[in-house]
PDB file of C-alpha atoms in Angstrom:
ATOM      1  CA  MET F 200     -36.377 -10.191 -71.599  1.00  0.00           C
ATOM      2  CA  THR F 201     -37.691  -7.041 -69.979  1.00  0.00           C
ATOM      3  CA  PRO F 202     -39.117  -4.015 -71.846  1.00  0.00           C
ATOM      4  CA  VAL F 203     -36.157  -1.975 -70.539  1.00  0.00           C
ATOM      5  CA  HIS F 204     -33.749  -4.298 -72.302  1.00  0.00           C
ATOM      6  CA  ASP F 205     -35.821  -4.044 -75.493  1.00  0.00           C
ATOM      7  CA  ARG F 206     -35.711  -0.254 -75.371  1.00  0.00           C
ATOM      8  CA  ARG F 207     -31.979  -0.273 -74.759  1.00  0.00           C
ATOM      9  CA  ALA F 208     -31.398  -2.555 -77.741  1.00  0.00           C
ATOM     10  CA  LEU F 209     -33.676  -0.358 -79.848  1.00  0.00           C
ATOM     11  CA  TRP F 210     -31.672   2.763 -79.051  1.00  0.00           C
ATOM     12  CA  ILE F 211     -28.410   0.907 -79.667  1.00  0.00           C
ATOM     13  CA  ALA F 212     -29.730  -0.050 -83.125  1.00  0.00           C
ATOM     14  CA  VAL F 213     -30.712   3.577 -83.780  1.00  0.00           C
ATOM     15  CA  ALA F 214     -27.221   4.689 -82.713  1.00  0.00           C
ATOM     16  CA  ALA F 215     -25.607   2.238 -85.146  1.00  0.00           C
ATOM     17  CA  PHE F 216     -27.630   3.523 -88.104  1.00  0.00           C
ATOM     18  CA  VAL F 217     -27.058   7.172 -87.130  1.00  0.00           C
ATOM     19  CA  ILE F 218     -23.288   6.573 -87.025  1.00  0.00           C
ATOM     20  CA  TRP F 219     -23.433   4.972 -90.471  1.00  0.00           C
ATOM     21  CA  GLY F 220     -25.509   7.872 -91.749  1.00  0.00           C
ATOM     22  CA  LEU F 221     -23.098  10.515 -90.475  1.00  0.00           C
ATOM     23  CA  MET F 222     -19.935   8.736 -91.665  1.00  0.00           C
ATOM     24  CA  PRO F 223     -19.533  10.984 -94.745  1.00  0.00           C
ATOM     25  CA  LEU F 224     -18.680  13.854 -92.368  1.00  0.00           C
ATOM     26  CA  TYR F 225     -15.851  11.802 -90.897  1.00  0.00           C
ATOM     27  CA  TRP F 226     -14.393  10.731 -94.239  1.00  0.00           C
ATOM     28  CA  HIS F 227     -14.677  14.336 -95.399  1.00  0.00           C
ATOM     29  CA  LEU F 228     -12.214  15.294 -92.642  1.00  0.00           C
ATOM     30  CA  LEU F 229      -9.745  12.946 -94.351  1.00  0.00           C
ATOM     31  CA  ARG F 230     -10.330  14.214 -97.898  1.00  0.00           C
ATOM     32  CA  HIS F 231      -6.646  15.240 -98.183  1.00  0.00           C
ATOM     33  CA  VAL F 232      -5.632  11.572 -97.777  1.00  0.00           C
ATOM     34  CA  PRO F 233      -5.887   9.326-100.878  1.00  0.00           C
ATOM     35  CA  SER F 234      -9.058   7.206-100.669  1.00  0.00           C
ATOM     36  CA  LEU F 235      -7.124   3.939-101.048  1.00  0.00           C
ATOM     37  CA  GLN F 236      -4.971   4.746 -98.024  1.00  0.00           C
ATOM     38  CA  ILE F 237      -8.031   5.683 -95.946  1.00  0.00           C
ATOM     39  CA  VAL F 238      -9.540   2.274 -96.718  1.00  0.00           C
ATOM     40  CA  LEU F 239      -6.277   0.442 -96.001  1.00  0.00           C
ATOM     41  CA  HIS F 240      -5.895   2.150 -92.625  1.00  0.00           C
ATOM     42  CA  ARG F 241      -9.544   1.450 -91.856  1.00  0.00           C
ATOM     43  CA  ALA F 242      -8.971  -2.249 -92.547  1.00  0.00           C
ATOM     44  CA  VAL F 243      -5.805  -2.438 -90.430  1.00  0.00           C
ATOM     45  CA  TRP F 244      -7.125  -0.615 -87.368  1.00  0.00           C
ATOM     46  CA  CYS F 245     -10.545  -2.254 -87.541  1.00  0.00           C
ATOM     47  CA  ALA F 246      -8.872  -5.684 -87.616  1.00  0.00           C
ATOM     48  CA  ILE F 247      -6.749  -4.823 -84.561  1.00  0.00           C
ATOM     49  CA  LEU F 248      -9.664  -3.377 -82.583  1.00  0.00           C
ATOM     50  CA  VAL F 249     -12.126  -6.190 -83.378  1.00  0.00           C
ATOM     51  CA  ALA F 250      -9.521  -8.876 -82.646  1.00  0.00           C
ATOM     52  CA  ALA F 251      -8.761  -7.186 -79.320  1.00  0.00           C
ATOM     53  CA  TRP F 252     -12.484  -6.970 -78.491  1.00  0.00           C
ATOM     54  CA  LEU F 253     -13.035 -10.661 -79.273  1.00  0.00           C
ATOM     55  CA  THR F 254      -9.955 -11.741 -77.333  1.00  0.00           C
ATOM     56  CA  VAL F 255     -11.079  -9.822 -74.248  1.00  0.00           C
ATOM     57  CA  SER F 256     -14.745 -10.873 -74.460  1.00  0.00           C
ATOM     58  CA  ARG F 257     -14.381 -14.479 -75.681  1.00  0.00           C
ATOM     59  CA  GLY F 258     -10.789 -15.517 -75.056  1.00  0.00           C
ATOM     60  CA  ARG F 259      -8.142 -16.573 -77.552  1.00  0.00           C
ATOM     61  CA  GLY F 260     -10.205 -19.485 -78.842  1.00  0.00           C
ATOM     62  CA  TRP F 261     -12.484 -17.321 -80.995  1.00  0.00           C
ATOM     63  CA  LEU F 262     -10.205 -17.705 -84.010  1.00  0.00           C
ATOM     64  CA  ARG F 263      -9.587 -21.448 -83.580  1.00  0.00           C
ATOM     65  CA  GLU F 264     -13.339 -22.087 -83.719  1.00  0.00           C
ATOM     66  CA  VAL F 265     -13.479 -20.686 -87.236  1.00  0.00           C
ATOM     67  CA  VAL F 266     -10.133 -21.985 -88.569  1.00  0.00           C
ATOM     68  CA  ALA F 267     -11.299 -25.522 -87.741  1.00  0.00           C
ATOM     69  CA  GLN F 268     -13.965 -25.151 -90.483  1.00  0.00           C
ATOM     70  CA  PRO F 269     -12.233 -24.754 -93.897  1.00  0.00           C
ATOM     71  CA  ARG F 270     -15.492 -24.088 -95.792  1.00  0.00           C
ATOM     72  CA  LEU F 271     -16.391 -21.317 -93.369  1.00  0.00           C
ATOM     73  CA  VAL F 272     -12.911 -19.831 -93.693  1.00  0.00           C
ATOM     74  CA  ALA F 273     -13.273 -19.721 -97.493  1.00  0.00           C
ATOM     75  CA  MET F 274     -16.663 -18.023 -97.213  1.00  0.00           C
ATOM     76  CA  LEU F 275     -15.332 -15.386 -94.827  1.00  0.00           C
ATOM     77  CA  ALA F 276     -12.337 -14.782 -97.088  1.00  0.00           C
ATOM     78  CA  ALA F 277     -14.741 -14.062 -99.954  1.00  0.00           C
ATOM     79  CA  SER F 278     -17.004 -11.863 -97.835  1.00  0.00           C
ATOM     80  CA  GLY F 279     -13.976 -10.003 -96.445  1.00  0.00           C
ATOM     81  CA  LEU F 280     -12.708  -9.127 -99.915  1.00  0.00           C
ATOM     82  CA  LEU F 281     -16.217  -8.146-100.990  1.00  0.00           C
ATOM     83  CA  ILE F 282     -16.838  -5.779 -98.072  1.00  0.00           C
ATOM     84  CA  ALA F 283     -13.352  -4.296 -98.566  1.00  0.00           C
ATOM     85  CA  ALA F 284     -14.269  -3.491-102.176  1.00  0.00           C
ATOM     86  CA  ASN F 285     -17.587  -2.035-100.984  1.00  0.00           C
ATOM     87  CA  TRP F 286     -15.839   0.215 -98.479  1.00  0.00           C
ATOM     88  CA  SER F 287     -13.244   1.297-101.023  1.00  0.00           C
ATOM     89  CA  LEU F 288     -15.934   2.438-103.432  1.00  0.00           C
ATOM     90  CA  TYR F 289     -17.928   4.097-100.638  1.00  0.00           C
ATOM     91  CA  VAL F 290     -15.031   6.164 -99.294  1.00  0.00           C
ATOM     92  CA  TRP F 291     -13.988   7.164-102.813  1.00  0.00           C
ATOM     93  CA  ALA F 292     -17.583   8.178-103.613  1.00  0.00           C
ATOM     94  CA  VAL F 293     -17.865  10.347-100.489  1.00  0.00           C
ATOM     95  CA  ASN F 294     -14.597  12.172-101.112  1.00  0.00           C
ATOM     96  CA  SER F 295     -15.277  12.547-104.841  1.00  0.00           C
ATOM     97  CA  GLY F 296     -18.601  14.350-104.517  1.00  0.00           C
ATOM     98  CA  HIS F 297     -20.983  11.397-104.916  1.00  0.00           C
ATOM     99  CA  VAL F 298     -22.600  11.239-101.456  1.00  0.00           C
ATOM    100  CA  VAL F 299     -26.143  11.402-102.859  1.00  0.00           C
ATOM    101  CA  GLU F 300     -25.542   8.510-105.248  1.00  0.00           C
ATOM    102  CA  ALA F 301     -23.868   6.510-102.457  1.00  0.00           C
ATOM    103  CA  SER F 302     -26.987   6.996-100.322  1.00  0.00           C
ATOM    104  CA  LEU F 303     -29.072   5.715-103.243  1.00  0.00           C
ATOM    105  CA  GLY F 304     -27.115   2.451-103.114  1.00  0.00           C
ATOM    106  CA  TYR F 305     -28.159   1.819 -99.532  1.00  0.00           C
ATOM    107  CA  PHE F 306     -31.775   2.710-100.336  1.00  0.00           C
ATOM    108  CA  ILE F 307     -31.754   0.129-103.146  1.00  0.00           C
ATOM    109  CA  ASN F 308     -30.020  -2.575-101.078  1.00  0.00           C
ATOM    110  CA  PRO F 309     -33.107  -4.004 -99.265  1.00  0.00           C
ATOM    111  CA  LEU F 310     -34.957  -4.433-102.553  1.00  0.00           C
ATOM    112  CA  LEU F 311     -31.916  -6.002-104.180  1.00  0.00           C
ATOM    113  CA  ASN F 312     -31.830  -8.486-101.286  1.00  0.00           C
ATOM    114  CA  VAL F 313     -35.344  -9.517-102.309  1.00  0.00           C
ATOM    115  CA  VAL F 314     -34.248 -10.053-105.923  1.00  0.00           C
ATOM    116  CA  ILE F 315     -31.277 -12.152-104.796  1.00  0.00           C
ATOM    117  CA  GLY F 316     -33.616 -14.215-102.633  1.00  0.00           C
ATOM    118  CA  VAL F 317     -35.667 -15.021-105.757  1.00  0.00           C
ATOM    119  CA  LEU F 318     -32.658 -15.782-107.954  1.00  0.00           C
ATOM    120  CA  PHE F 319     -30.518 -17.788-105.527  1.00  0.00           C
ATOM    121  CA  LEU F 320     -32.789 -18.963-102.704  1.00  0.00           C
ATOM    122  CA  ARG F 321     -35.895 -19.753-104.793  1.00  0.00           C
ATOM    123  CA  GLU F 322     -38.009 -17.460-102.673  1.00  0.00           C
ATOM    124  CA  ARG F 323     -41.354 -16.288-103.999  1.00  0.00           C
ATOM    125  CA  LEU F 324     -42.434 -12.665-104.031  1.00  0.00           C
ATOM    126  CA  SER F 325     -45.828 -11.413-103.048  1.00  0.00           C
ATOM    127  CA  LEU F 326     -47.639  -9.040-105.398  1.00  0.00           C
ATOM    128  CA  PRO F 327     -46.688  -5.959-103.288  1.00  0.00           C
ATOM    129  CA  GLN F 328     -43.030  -7.058-103.380  1.00  0.00           C
ATOM    130  CA  TRP F 329     -43.156  -7.330-107.189  1.00  0.00           C
ATOM    131  CA  VAL F 330     -44.646  -3.838-107.290  1.00  0.00           C
ATOM    132  CA  ALA F 331     -41.854  -2.559-104.994  1.00  0.00           C
ATOM    133  CA  VAL F 332     -39.130  -4.079-107.182  1.00  0.00           C
ATOM    134  CA  ALA F 333     -40.769  -2.723-110.347  1.00  0.00           C
ATOM    135  CA  LEU F 334     -40.968   0.799-108.895  1.00  0.00           C
ATOM    136  CA  ALA F 335     -37.304   0.699-107.839  1.00  0.00           C
ATOM    137  CA  ALA F 336     -36.268  -0.588-111.276  1.00  0.00           C
ATOM    138  CA  GLY F 337     -38.289   2.226-112.827  1.00  0.00           C
ATOM    139  CA  GLY F 338     -36.407   4.722-110.666  1.00  0.00           C
ATOM    140  CA  VAL F 339     -33.033   3.363-111.762  1.00  0.00           C
ATOM    141  CA  LEU F 340     -34.082   3.491-115.423  1.00  0.00           C
ATOM    142  CA  TRP F 341     -35.354   7.060-114.984  1.00  0.00           C
ATOM    143  CA  LEU F 342     -32.042   8.156-113.456  1.00  0.00           C
ATOM    144  CA  THR F 343     -30.169   6.463-116.282  1.00  0.00           C
ATOM    145  CA  PHE F 344     -32.090   7.906-119.228  1.00  0.00           C
ATOM    146  CA  ASN F 345     -33.515  11.188-117.906  1.00  0.00           C
ATOM    147  CA  TYR F 346     -30.921  12.352-115.398  1.00  0.00           C
ATOM    148  CA  GLY F 347     -28.259  11.465-117.925  1.00  0.00           C
ATOM    149  CA  SER F 348     -25.958   9.106-116.048  1.00  0.00           C
ATOM    150  CA  PHE F 349     -26.124   5.438-115.145  1.00  0.00           C
ATOM    151  CA  PRO F 350     -26.075   5.183-111.308  1.00  0.00           C
ATOM    152  CA  TRP F 351     -23.203   2.685-111.306  1.00  0.00           C
ATOM    153  CA  ILE F 352     -21.879   3.742-107.898  1.00  0.00           C
ATOM    154  CA  ALA F 353     -25.251   3.107-106.266  1.00  0.00           C
ATOM    155  CA  LEU F 354     -25.747  -0.229-108.019  1.00  0.00           C
ATOM    156  CA  CYS F 355     -22.200  -1.431-107.244  1.00  0.00           C
ATOM    157  CA  LEU F 356     -22.576  -0.479-103.575  1.00  0.00           C
ATOM    158  CA  ALA F 357     -25.983  -2.145-103.338  1.00  0.00           C
ATOM    159  CA  GLY F 358     -24.877  -5.213-105.294  1.00  0.00           C
ATOM    160  CA  SER F 359     -21.644  -5.835-103.405  1.00  0.00           C
ATOM    161  CA  PHE F 360     -23.362  -5.408-100.035  1.00  0.00           C
ATOM    162  CA  ALA F 361     -26.270  -7.650-101.063  1.00  0.00           C
ATOM    163  CA  ILE F 362     -23.916 -10.448-102.172  1.00  0.00           C
ATOM    164  CA  TYR F 363     -21.933  -9.927 -98.981  1.00  0.00           C
ATOM    165  CA  GLY F 364     -25.154 -10.428 -97.015  1.00  0.00           C
ATOM    166  CA  LEU F 365     -25.939 -13.571 -99.006  1.00  0.00           C
ATOM    167  CA  ILE F 366     -22.546 -15.090 -98.158  1.00  0.00           C
ATOM    168  CA  ARG F 367     -22.901 -14.168 -94.493  1.00  0.00           C
ATOM    169  CA  LYS F 368     -26.390 -15.718 -94.448  1.00  0.00           C
ATOM    170  CA  PHE F 369     -24.848 -19.115 -95.161  1.00  0.00           C
ATOM    171  CA  ALA F 370     -21.728 -18.569 -93.031  1.00  0.00           C
ATOM    172  CA  ALA F 371     -22.627 -20.127 -89.683  1.00  0.00           C
ATOM    173  CA  VAL F 372     -20.724 -17.712 -87.468  1.00  0.00           C
ATOM    174  CA  GLU F 373     -21.656 -14.981 -85.017  1.00  0.00           C
ATOM    175  CA  ALA F 374     -21.594 -11.497 -86.565  1.00  0.00           C
ATOM    176  CA  VAL F 375     -18.673  -9.904 -84.698  1.00  0.00           C
ATOM    177  CA  GLN F 376     -16.591 -13.088 -84.804  1.00  0.00           C
ATOM    178  CA  GLY F 377     -17.153 -13.251 -88.557  1.00  0.00           C
ATOM    179  CA  LEU F 378     -16.143  -9.602 -88.872  1.00  0.00           C
ATOM    180  CA  GLY F 379     -12.925 -10.344 -86.991  1.00  0.00           C
ATOM    181  CA  VAL F 380     -11.978 -13.191 -89.329  1.00  0.00           C
ATOM    182  CA  GLU F 381     -12.941 -11.189 -92.437  1.00  0.00           C
ATOM    183  CA  ASN F 382     -10.663  -8.364 -91.365  1.00  0.00           C
ATOM    184  CA  LEU F 383      -7.749 -10.734 -90.805  1.00  0.00           C
ATOM    185  CA  PHE F 384      -7.832 -11.718 -94.496  1.00  0.00           C
ATOM    186  CA  VAL F 385      -7.524  -8.060 -95.482  1.00  0.00           C
ATOM    187  CA  PHE F 386      -5.096  -7.149 -92.681  1.00  0.00           C
ATOM    188  CA  GLY F 387      -1.917  -8.666 -94.187  1.00  0.00           C
ATOM    189  CA  PRO F 388      -2.254  -7.221 -97.705  1.00  0.00           C
ATOM    190  CA  ALA F 389      -3.299  -3.838 -96.251  1.00  0.00           C
ATOM    191  CA  VAL F 390      -0.195  -3.683 -94.030  1.00  0.00           C
ATOM    192  CA  LEU F 391       2.084  -4.619 -96.938  1.00  0.00           C
ATOM    193  CA  VAL F 392       0.600  -1.994 -99.267  1.00  0.00           C
ATOM    194  CA  LEU F 393       0.759   0.698 -96.578  1.00  0.00           C
ATOM    195  CA  ALA F 394       4.371  -0.211 -95.799  1.00  0.00           C
ATOM    196  CA  TRP F 395       5.266   0.074 -99.488  1.00  0.00           C
ATOM    197  CA  LEU F 396       3.504   3.433 -99.763  1.00  0.00           C
ATOM    198  CA  GLU F 397       5.323   4.755 -96.694  1.00  0.00           C
ATOM    199  CA  TRP F 398       8.682   3.488 -97.985  1.00  0.00           C
ATOM    200  CA  SER F 399       8.110   5.014-101.449  1.00  0.00           C
ATOM    201  CA  GLY F 400       7.168   8.383 -99.977  1.00  0.00           C
ATOM    202  CA  SER F 401       3.513   8.267-101.052  1.00  0.00           C
ATOM    203  CA  GLY F 402       2.246   7.691 -97.531  1.00  0.00           C
ATOM    204  CA  GLY F 403       2.128  10.162 -94.699  1.00  0.00           C
ATOM    205  CA  PHE F 404       1.239   8.230 -91.548  1.00  0.00           C
ATOM    206  CA  PHE F 405       4.635   7.531 -89.962  1.00  0.00           C
ATOM    207  CA  SER F 406       6.280  10.601 -91.472  1.00  0.00           C
ATOM    208  CA  LEU F 407       3.445  12.751 -90.057  1.00  0.00           C
ATOM    209  CA  ARG F 408       3.302  14.463 -93.447  1.00  0.00           C
ATOM    210  CA  TRP F 409      -0.468  14.812 -93.038  1.00  0.00           C
ATOM    211  CA  GLY F 410      -0.184  15.887 -89.402  1.00  0.00           C
ATOM    212  CA  GLY F 411      -0.666  14.087 -86.104  1.00  0.00           C
ATOM    213  CA  TRP F 412      -4.412  14.794 -86.019  1.00  0.00           C
ATOM    214  CA  THR F 413      -4.851  13.000 -89.350  1.00  0.00           C
ATOM    215  CA  ASP F 414      -3.058   9.947 -87.939  1.00  0.00           C
ATOM    216  CA  VAL F 415      -5.493   9.934 -85.002  1.00  0.00           C
ATOM    217  CA  LEU F 416      -8.448  10.156 -87.368  1.00  0.00           C
ATOM    218  CA  LEU F 417      -7.127   7.264 -89.466  1.00  0.00           C
ATOM    219  CA  VAL F 418      -6.785   5.063 -86.380  1.00  0.00           C
ATOM    220  CA  LEU F 419     -10.218   6.042 -85.079  1.00  0.00           C
ATOM    221  CA  GLY F 420     -11.641   5.241 -88.528  1.00  0.00           C
ATOM    222  CA  GLY F 421     -11.184   1.583 -87.613  1.00  0.00           C
ATOM    223  CA  ALA F 422     -13.214   2.072 -84.444  1.00  0.00           C
ATOM    224  CA  LEU F 423     -15.854   3.974 -86.402  1.00  0.00           C
ATOM    225  CA  THR F 424     -16.241   0.885 -88.575  1.00  0.00           C
ATOM    226  CA  ALA F 425     -16.251  -1.636 -85.745  1.00  0.00           C
ATOM    227  CA  ILE F 426     -18.471   0.113 -83.170  1.00  0.00           C
ATOM    228  CA  PRO F 427     -21.703   0.359 -85.214  1.00  0.00           C
ATOM    229  CA  LEU F 428     -21.252  -3.234 -86.427  1.00  0.00           C
ATOM    230  CA  ILE F 429     -20.893  -4.448 -82.842  1.00  0.00           C
ATOM    231  CA  CYS F 430     -23.923  -2.352 -81.834  1.00  0.00           C
ATOM    232  CA  PHE F 431     -25.904  -3.773 -84.745  1.00  0.00           C
ATOM    233  CA  ALA F 432     -24.925  -7.354 -83.870  1.00  0.00           C
ATOM    234  CA  TYR F 433     -26.081  -6.743 -80.284  1.00  0.00           C
ATOM    235  CA  ALA F 434     -29.386  -5.131 -81.264  1.00  0.00           C
ATOM    236  CA  VAL F 435     -30.429  -7.444 -84.095  1.00  0.00           C
ATOM    237  CA  ARG F 436     -30.727 -10.337 -81.622  1.00  0.00           C
ATOM    238  CA  ARG F 437     -33.045  -8.348 -79.334  1.00  0.00           C
ATOM    239  CA  VAL F 438     -35.129  -6.209 -81.689  1.00  0.00           C
ATOM    240  CA  PRO F 439     -37.700  -7.618 -84.185  1.00  0.00           C
ATOM    241  CA  LEU F 440     -36.308  -7.778 -87.710  1.00  0.00           C
ATOM    242  CA  THR F 441     -39.285  -5.795 -89.014  1.00  0.00           C
ATOM    243  CA  VAL F 442     -38.231  -2.908 -86.765  1.00  0.00           C
ATOM    244  CA  VAL F 443     -34.585  -3.260 -87.817  1.00  0.00           C
ATOM    245  CA  GLY F 444     -35.715  -3.249 -91.456  1.00  0.00           C
ATOM    246  CA  LEU F 445     -37.396   0.119 -90.989  1.00  0.00           C
ATOM    247  CA  LEU F 446     -34.547   1.575 -88.924  1.00  0.00           C
ATOM    248  CA  GLN F 447     -31.989   0.775 -91.644  1.00  0.00           C
ATOM    249  CA  TYR F 448     -33.320   3.672 -93.732  1.00  0.00           C
ATOM    250  CA  ILE F 449     -31.985   6.118 -91.135  1.00  0.00           C
ATOM    251  CA  GLY F 450     -28.461   5.744 -92.572  1.00  0.00           C
ATOM    252  CA  PRO F 451     -29.099   6.500 -96.259  1.00  0.00           C
ATOM    253  CA  THR F 452     -31.596   9.244 -95.348  1.00  0.00           C
ATOM    254  CA  LEU F 453     -28.941  11.059 -93.312  1.00  0.00           C
ATOM    255  CA  GLN F 454     -26.399  10.523 -96.091  1.00  0.00           C
ATOM    256  CA  LEU F 455     -28.799  11.988 -98.648  1.00  0.00           C
ATOM    257  CA  LEU F 456     -29.473  15.053 -96.473  1.00  0.00           C
ATOM    258  CA  LEU F 457     -25.738  15.557 -95.956  1.00  0.00           C
ATOM    259  CA  GLY F 458     -25.073  15.223 -99.673  1.00  0.00           C
ATOM    260  CA  VAL F 459     -27.654  17.874-100.568  1.00  0.00           C
ATOM    261  CA  PHE F 460     -27.396  20.357 -97.688  1.00  0.00           C
ATOM    262  CA  PHE F 461     -23.808  19.962 -96.408  1.00  0.00           C
ATOM    263  CA  PHE F 462     -21.844  18.940 -99.485  1.00  0.00           C
ATOM    264  CA  GLY F 463     -24.037  20.949-101.863  1.00  0.00           C
ATOM    265  CA  GLU F 464     -24.492  18.194-104.452  1.00  0.00           C
ATOM    266  CA  PRO F 465     -27.147  18.823-107.140  1.00  0.00           C
ATOM    267  CA  PHE F 466     -30.591  17.368-106.543  1.00  0.00           C
ATOM    268  CA  GLY F 467     -32.864  18.805-109.228  1.00  0.00           C
ATOM    269  CA  ILE F 468     -36.322  17.710-110.307  1.00  0.00           C
ATOM    270  CA  ASP F 469     -35.063  14.956-112.649  1.00  0.00           C
ATOM    271  CA  ARG F 470     -32.969  13.341-109.942  1.00  0.00           C
ATOM    272  CA  ALA F 471     -35.736  13.781-107.344  1.00  0.00           C
ATOM    273  CA  ALA F 472     -38.189  12.021-109.673  1.00  0.00           C
ATOM    274  CA  GLY F 473     -35.921   8.965-109.917  1.00  0.00           C
ATOM    275  CA  PHE F 474     -35.497   8.856-106.157  1.00  0.00           C
ATOM    276  CA  ALA F 475     -39.281   9.196-105.744  1.00  0.00           C
ATOM    277  CA  PHE F 476     -39.839   5.968-107.699  1.00  0.00           C
ATOM    278  CA  ILE F 477     -37.342   4.159-105.479  1.00  0.00           C
ATOM    279  CA  TRP F 478     -38.783   5.603-102.257  1.00  0.00           C
ATOM    280  CA  ALA F 479     -42.273   4.579-103.394  1.00  0.00           C
ATOM    281  CA  GLY F 480     -40.978   1.031-103.870  1.00  0.00           C
ATOM    282  CA  LEU F 481     -39.407   1.088-100.412  1.00  0.00           C
ATOM    283  CA  ALA F 482     -42.682   2.321 -98.892  1.00  0.00           C
ATOM    284  CA  VAL F 483     -44.631  -0.529-100.514  1.00  0.00           C
ATOM    285  CA  PHE F 484     -41.962  -3.007 -99.399  1.00  0.00           C
ATOM    286  CA  ALA F 485     -41.905  -1.728 -95.800  1.00  0.00           C
ATOM    287  CA  ILE F 486     -45.705  -1.616 -95.434  1.00  0.00           C
ATOM    288  CA  ASP F 487     -46.042  -5.130 -96.863  1.00  0.00           C
ATOM    289  CA  GLY F 488     -43.376  -6.409 -94.462  1.00  0.00           C
ATOM    290  CA  TYR F 489     -45.111  -4.768 -91.506  1.00  0.00           C
ATOM    291  CA  LEU F 490     -48.527  -6.212 -92.456  1.00  0.00           C
ATOM    292  CA  GLN F 491     -47.068  -9.702 -92.915  1.00  0.00           C
ATOM    293  CA  ALA F 492     -45.412  -9.493 -89.497  1.00  0.00           C
ATOM    294  CA  ARG F 493     -48.687  -8.371 -87.906  1.00  0.00           C
ATOM    295  CA  ARG F 494     -50.542 -11.283 -89.517  1.00  0.00           C
ATOM    296  CA  ARG F 495     -47.955 -13.740 -88.173  1.00  0.00           C
ATOM    297  CA  ILE F 496     -48.319 -12.320 -84.668  1.00  0.00           C
ATOM    298  CA  VAL F 497     -52.125 -12.582 -84.804  1.00  0.00           C
ATOM    299  CA  ALA F 498     -51.897 -16.152 -86.138  1.00  0.00           C
ATOM    300  CA  GLN F 499     -49.584 -17.139 -83.260  1.00  0.00           C
ATOM    301  CA  GLN F 500     -51.982 -15.682 -80.710  1.00  0.00           C
ATOM    302  CA  LEU F 501     -54.943 -17.703 -82.016  1.00  0.00           C
TER     303      LEU F 501
END
């Protein structure tokens, strides 16, 4: 693999995280549409676009490969429902004035992955990792008792995405192919609910009650979901995981900045103090991961 290819994959990874970070701006354009319907349209159009992509790039056999493995199908059904719940909460949070807390969920997620590794995979933590987890837990407790509200949105987003990642870790399927199958499990129910909403007069897609531009945005919302995932799946195979681990903080950082400076959400000293504990934990976690990776590289060269 040439350095040019590495750089290209690196920039593709950066692009994926930037898109994820700027997504609140897109969902804000659809704030006049009920959050449930935004999520349902996202699921439908993402399923269509990913299935089309896989059919063109891999042929019609991409689905048969998975269907032939019942255990894998069950795992992808569970992960599909889980990521649908995660997206539902995320879109609702953005359009309900909780962008900052949503960003907190994606800051916490890497550390929660570590905790899940200990609980379910019997992994052992190094001392710096214990310190990182303790700092993050301290930040959550501070936000709960000093800021005055339990950060349930952040914890639900982080928890659902962490469990989703755990399921996908054991699901032996390529990332985009798995995404395609996951979406198919959500596709049918989403179409039925949307059809009922349109028939009952609560929808506005086919009646153009929200306007033609809104319909375009709802369709493109599926692409906005699929494109960064495809970019991420491409890059993660070509960029060291330590680099990807650091790049993943681009998304929640952009979301936090948008929440404070674009959406005008409060971010006083009490809330900043809680975030500072969590960021300190992330810094310890990231530095420890980098040093461990460097030691492995040196050991391989000896």
